[in-house]
Amino acid sequence: MATKKWDSETDLIIVGAGLAGFCAALQASEAGVSSVLLEKTSNVGGTSGMSGGLFAFAGTDLQKEQGIDDTDERLFDDLRRVGGFKNDESIVSLYVRHQLATYHWLKAHGVLFGHPEASAGQSVPRSHHTKSAQVIEALAARLESAGRSTVMRKTAATRLLREHDDGPVEGVLAESNGRTTRIKARRGVVLTSGGFSRNAKLLATFAPLQIGVNVVCGEGCDGDGLLMAWKLGADLRDMAYVKSTFGNHPDSGSVRHLLLFPVYRGAIAVNKAGKRFVNESLSYKLLGDACLQQPDGLAFQVFDTTVMEKTSPGVLTFDFQEAVDDGYMLKADTLAALAGKIGVDPAALAETVSGYNRRIAGGETDEFGRTSMSNQFGKLVELTRAPFYAYPSVNVMLGTYCGIGVNDRMEVIDVFGATIPNLYAAGEVQGGFHGAAYMTGSGLGKAAIFGRVAVATALNSALGAA
Ligand SMILES: Cc1cc2nc3c(=O)[nH]c(=O)nc-3n(C[C@H](O)[C@H](O)[C@H](O)COP(=O)(O)OP(=O)(O)OC[C@H]3O[C@@H](n4cnc5c(N)ncnc54)[C@H](O)[C@@H]3O)c2cc1C
């Protein structure tokens, strides 16, 4: 008796219900196509749903309202520069080509954007603020009302299925509550399963420097999609650039980060010896590399009242005042007293701050080459006005930002450059976009844009704005 090959079938299988997965499924629904959206955990949202909610878009109405002059060209240049020119130009171009339409598409689907902030790697303010849980709720509601997608929670894809080597991917093997099921995908499988920060073996292979760094991300970030595609011969991209992020309070647990970036509003970073060690205007990933080299991997973001006045109430990584109120930020009336609170030699801290101030006032070259608050944006300020503040900061692994090799249509390519038919990857699971470092807002932006592109490619359809 012949065994039944498939338990169920659909047009597209989308593996992972974070932002990339929801955008992919919604794109499919709008094209009139059925999909199954698999989610291995009991909750949808993944890392996306717990993220800072900042999206990098350029040329938006919100930027224009604030008089911010941003363009596709500027965005492209920033992405390439932050990525150390190691990123794939064609994939960066793809992001830039579809970013504004995707911003409008998200808005049309109920995503609420707040005014743009400047953050790491941006030469103009372009981090469009959202509440990440609201983003996922809005897209999930739209998907449900569109009616063509089935979301299967607690169902993990475990293998990609195909008839023979080099043949098209035909479906997935999935596990739910100990039960195995085979689902056929008539038009293809889209991997949107996020990063691998929680997979100790993959970290040991690709990022041994990060072993032991605290991890904060979605609970399903085990690298499943990467492993499944790798088994089929998929190429891997940017694996040498896995980095942790600087600026997390050492008391943060593994669910909520306590990231704060006073450095991008003018603070300096000092180590336990009270000395600066880096150009603080660099991407927080590069600051993370530098911090890992310091004693105990620990630093302090030190600043004064002028910087404190730049606090942004309610903006997760820039609400300095909230950190004071919650007891995470140390505060003192003099620099010497602050040094005592953080256990740093007062004379060393005084020397560091006065040297820094002197160079700014005198227009001298900074010893670490710092000329701006963040990536050429913002004029530096002297740190002179009491009270003074210090935010203890270590690194945190938030994401891996590298992974499966794709072309500029989000088709997965193998180690020899051939496409693996009917297999697509988008979002954090996919490599080639960030290169050596990550610009704030481009993780969520990439998940939304490339999730949509993957489906448009699978269906051979166009991407609209709404
Ligand atoms: C604390 C924090 C703050 C951040 N803030 C920002 C920010 O402000 N701006 C920005 O651009 N980026 C930010 N990032 C990064 C950004 O959130 C991620 O790059 C992005 O959310 C990745 O989206 P994704 O859809 O690819 O993956 P995810 O959102 O992680 O979704 C992947 C989903 O796939 C599921 N899954 C995994 N394996 C399987 C399997 N085998 N079968 C079925 N399902 C599976 C997972 O459980 C998960 O739900 C932040 C990250 C963190 C941790």
CSV table of C-alpha atoms in Angstrom, one decimal, residues 19 53-57 75 78-80 82-83 87 92 95 99 119-122 126-128 283-285 401 427-428 430 433-435 437-450:
chain,number,residue,atom,x,y,z
A,19,LEU,CA,7.8,40.7,11.3
A,53,GLY,CA,10.5,49.2,17.2
A,54,LEU,CA,12.7,51.6,15.2
A,55,PHE,CA,12.5,51.4,11.4
A,56,ALA,CA,15.0,52.9,9.0
A,57,PHE,CA,13.1,54.7,6.2
A,75,LEU,CA,20.3,55.9,2.9
A,78,ASP,CA,24.9,55.1,5.1
A,79,LEU,CA,24.0,51.4,4.8
A,80,ARG,CA,27.1,50.7,2.7
A,82,VAL,CA,28.1,51.2,8.2
A,83,GLY,CA,28.5,47.7,6.6
A,87,ASN,CA,27.5,44.1,2.2
A,92,VAL,CA,21.3,47.1,-0.2
A,95,TYR,CA,16.2,47.7,0.4
A,99,GLN,CA,11.7,51.1,1.5
A,119,SER,CA,20.6,56.7,16.0
A,120,ALA,CA,23.5,54.5,15.3
A,121,GLY,CA,24.9,54.7,11.8
A,122,GLN,CA,22.5,57.3,10.5
A,126,ARG,CA,15.6,58.2,10.2
A,127,SER,CA,14.7,55.8,13.0
A,128,HIS,CA,10.9,55.8,12.7
A,283,SER,CA,27.8,52.0,15.4
A,284,TYR,CA,27.0,50.3,18.8
A,285,LYS,CA,28.2,47.0,17.2
A,401,TYR,CA,22.4,39.8,11.3
A,427,GLY,CA,14.7,38.9,7.6
A,428,GLU,CA,17.3,38.1,10.2
A,430,GLN,CA,19.3,35.9,5.8
A,433,PHE,CA,22.6,42.8,3.7
A,434,HIS,CA,24.3,44.2,6.8
A,435,GLY,CA,27.9,43.3,6.0
A,437,ALA,CA,27.8,46.1,11.0
A,438,TYR,CA,24.2,47.1,11.5
A,439,MET,CA,22.5,50.5,11.1
A,440,THR,CA,19.7,51.1,13.6
A,441,GLY,CA,16.3,50.4,12.1
A,442,SER,CA,17.6,48.3,9.3
A,443,GLY,CA,16.8,45.0,11.1
A,444,LEU,CA,13.1,45.6,11.2
A,445,GLY,CA,13.2,47.5,7.8
A,446,LYS,CA,14.9,44.5,6.2
A,447,ALA,CA,12.4,42.0,7.7
A,448,ALA,CA,9.4,43.9,6.3
A,449,ILE,CA,10.8,44.8,2.9
A,450,PHE,CA,12.5,41.4,2.2
